[in-house]
Amino acid sequence: MPPLRLSALFALLLLSGLEPAKAQNAPSTIPLTLNESNWGGGRIFVTARFGTIQGPMRLDTGASTTRVMLQPWNKDWPVLGRSTSVGSSGRAISCDDVEAQNVLLPAAQGNDVGRATLLVTRCAAGEGDLLGLNFFKGTRVSLDFGKRELTFFPPAPPSAKPFRRLTPENSLVGLDLRLGKEATVGFLDSGAELCAVDSAFVARHMPLFTFVRRRLAASGASGGNFSPDLYKIKSIELGDGLVLHDLYALVYDFGALRNALGRGTSVILGYNFITRLHWDLDFTSPEAPTWSARLK
């Protein structure tokens, strides 16, 4: 069985000056590709173009900035600084902060969506190219996994809830939720193949989980292997009667992630959670992003 991957990649150095993505006169729909793996997990990809170079990138709400691996086609991009990123395995890597130009998502319907310039972390090590949250700054998007579509500037949902802003830089987002009767915060991480739960939370609330097996092979977005246990979360409640049952989750000591995301964040909400819902995510207000979800 190939290693499972968790994203939880965050940049500790953030640079300002990103321009909002240009609003479209009509919604723009970007195709999604879903690659399924074990235990209901998987990966979400979009096609992205950097100048004349085009290829798949993993859609990763668990990365505060977009990331590319060091390659001949990007080696001459202007370097703005350095930042340190930490993955779920706890491994830290240092990457260049660079400026990419003409970053584009080709649309199946409506106009292509792009940025004239985008801050990107360029790393010599890690696990592939990630389209992070900074691409979505200033936008409102929906994720329809039944249709496999990412839509920019869709009709606004009738209601929405505020995201929890995570990390000291408020660069990542989470949701208030309940496991059984226990309130906690879930980190929204579309780059994680499976949900995950901090082992300290599981130890305190064992009746909320069902043990499945010991020591799976897993890796983090910054590289580094680790061996979490596998459990099932009996239920996750998002409010307004929205409840999901029997979700597989990796269980391990969050360690550095606990400190970075906040000690109230006990759950990583990965692919097997995110793809069971239809999402509306609103990042038009940097200080007050919102979300809404419904069963697909």
PDB file of N, CA and C in Angstrom, residues 2 41 51 55 90 101 113 125 133 144 151 164 174 185 191 203-204 210 236 241-242 254 261 273 286 295:
ATOM      1  N   PRO A   2       0.678   2.199  -0.925  1.00  0.00           N
ATOM      2  CA  PRO A   2       1.532   3.387  -0.945  1.00  0.00           C
ATOM      3  C   PRO A   2       1.308   4.235   0.286  1.00  0.00           C
ATOM      4  N   GLY A  41      -9.595   7.665   1.128  1.00  0.00           N
ATOM      5  CA  GLY A  41      -8.756   8.842   0.943  1.00  0.00           C
ATOM      6  C   GLY A  41      -8.493   9.137  -0.516  1.00  0.00           C
ATOM      7  N   GLY A  51       3.110  30.627 -17.039  1.00  0.00           N
ATOM      8  CA  GLY A  51       3.644  31.048 -18.330  1.00  0.00           C
ATOM      9  C   GLY A  51       3.280  30.039 -19.392  1.00  0.00           C
ATOM     10  N   GLY A  55       0.599  21.849 -16.112  1.00  0.00           N
ATOM     11  CA  GLY A  55       0.559  20.517 -15.544  1.00  0.00           C
ATOM     12  C   GLY A  55      -0.365  20.472 -14.344  1.00  0.00           C
ATOM     13  N   GLY A  90       6.205  16.486  11.067  1.00  0.00           N
ATOM     14  CA  GLY A  90       7.021  17.306  11.952  1.00  0.00           C
ATOM     15  C   GLY A  90       8.320  17.765  11.328  1.00  0.00           C
ATOM     16  N   GLN A 101       4.947  34.680 -12.345  1.00  0.00           N
ATOM     17  CA  GLN A 101       4.131  35.557 -13.173  1.00  0.00           C
ATOM     18  C   GLN A 101       3.206  34.740 -14.053  1.00  0.00           C
ATOM     19  N   VAL A 113      -8.984  31.699 -15.041  1.00  0.00           N
ATOM     20  CA  VAL A 113      -8.765  32.444 -13.807  1.00  0.00           C
ATOM     21  C   VAL A 113      -7.270  32.500 -13.531  1.00  0.00           C
ATOM     22  N   ALA A 125      13.026  20.028  -1.922  1.00  0.00           N
ATOM     23  CA  ALA A 125      12.579  18.728  -1.406  1.00  0.00           C
ATOM     24  C   ALA A 125      11.105  18.831  -1.055  1.00  0.00           C
ATOM     25  N   LEU A 133      -3.657  28.379  -0.514  1.00  0.00           N
ATOM     26  CA  LEU A 133      -4.729  29.332  -0.237  1.00  0.00           C
ATOM     27  C   LEU A 133      -4.460  30.713  -0.806  1.00  0.00           C
ATOM     28  N   ASP A 144     -17.710  21.405  -6.020  1.00  0.00           N
ATOM     29  CA  ASP A 144     -18.749  20.416  -6.272  1.00  0.00           C
ATOM     30  C   ASP A 144     -18.059  19.125  -6.697  1.00  0.00           C
ATOM     31  N   THR A 151     -15.586  26.201  -8.949  1.00  0.00           N
ATOM     32  CA  THR A 151     -16.180  27.360  -9.613  1.00  0.00           C
ATOM     33  C   THR A 151     -15.799  28.635  -8.883  1.00  0.00           C
ATOM     34  N   ARG A 164     -12.612  29.634  11.496  1.00  0.00           N
ATOM     35  CA  ARG A 164     -11.602  29.877  12.514  1.00  0.00           C
ATOM     36  C   ARG A 164     -10.291  30.154  11.795  1.00  0.00           C
ATOM     37  N   GLY A 174      -9.966  26.951   9.775  1.00  0.00           N
ATOM     38  CA  GLY A 174     -10.556  25.785  10.418  1.00  0.00           C
ATOM     39  C   GLY A 174     -12.036  25.990  10.655  1.00  0.00           C
ATOM     40  N   VAL A 185     -11.875  22.071  17.062  1.00  0.00           N
ATOM     41  CA  VAL A 185     -11.679  22.774  15.802  1.00  0.00           C
ATOM     42  C   VAL A 185     -11.039  21.819  14.818  1.00  0.00           C
ATOM     43  N   GLY A 191      -5.367  18.967   1.053  1.00  0.00           N
ATOM     44  CA  GLY A 191      -4.174  18.248   0.639  1.00  0.00           C
ATOM     45  C   GLY A 191      -3.900  16.993   1.429  1.00  0.00           C
ATOM     46  N   ALA A 203      -6.944   9.948  23.220  1.00  0.00           N
ATOM     47  CA  ALA A 203      -6.734   9.348  24.540  1.00  0.00           C
ATOM     48  C   ALA A 203      -7.762   9.845  25.559  1.00  0.00           C
ATOM     49  N   ARG A 204      -8.167  11.102  25.437  1.00  0.00           N
ATOM     50  CA  ARG A 204      -9.151  11.660  26.371  1.00  0.00           C
ATOM     51  C   ARG A 204     -10.578  11.271  26.038  1.00  0.00           C
ATOM     52  N   THR A 210     -13.340   4.306  16.872  1.00  0.00           N
ATOM     53  CA  THR A 210     -13.240   2.860  16.734  1.00  0.00           C
ATOM     54  C   THR A 210     -11.855   2.521  16.186  1.00  0.00           C
ATOM     55  N   ILE A 236     -18.885  13.328  13.020  1.00  0.00           N
ATOM     56  CA  ILE A 236     -18.447  14.717  13.007  1.00  0.00           C
ATOM     57  C   ILE A 236     -19.672  15.570  12.712  1.00  0.00           C
ATOM     58  N   GLY A 241     -27.687  20.379  11.797  1.00  0.00           N
ATOM     59  CA  GLY A 241     -28.080  19.020  11.445  1.00  0.00           C
ATOM     60  C   GLY A 241     -27.156  18.308  10.478  1.00  0.00           C
ATOM     61  N   LEU A 242     -26.018  18.898  10.148  1.00  0.00           N
ATOM     62  CA  LEU A 242     -25.100  18.286   9.201  1.00  0.00           C
ATOM     63  C   LEU A 242     -24.102  17.407   9.963  1.00  0.00           C
ATOM     64  N   PHE A 254       0.272  15.287  17.273  1.00  0.00           N
ATOM     65  CA  PHE A 254       0.406  16.437  16.379  1.00  0.00           C
ATOM     66  C   PHE A 254       1.697  17.221  16.631  1.00  0.00           C
ATOM     67  N   LEU A 261      -1.027  25.280  14.862  1.00  0.00           N
ATOM     68  CA  LEU A 261      -2.443  25.447  14.544  1.00  0.00           C
ATOM     69  C   LEU A 261      -3.249  25.944  15.733  1.00  0.00           C
ATOM     70  N   PHE A 273     -13.246  13.526   4.214  1.00  0.00           N
ATOM     71  CA  PHE A 273     -14.293  14.386   4.780  1.00  0.00           C
ATOM     72  C   PHE A 273     -14.737  15.422   3.755  1.00  0.00           C
ATOM     73  N   PRO A 286     -10.373  39.363   3.695  1.00  0.00           N
ATOM     74  CA  PRO A 286      -9.231  38.678   4.309  1.00  0.00           C
ATOM     75  C   PRO A 286      -9.372  38.521   5.818  1.00  0.00           C
ATOM     76  N   LEU A 295     -24.568  18.376   2.072  1.00  0.00           N
ATOM     77  CA  LEU A 295     -24.306  17.068   1.508  1.00  0.00           C
ATOM     78  C   LEU A 295     -24.429  17.131   0.000  1.00  0.00           C
TER      79      LEU A 295
END
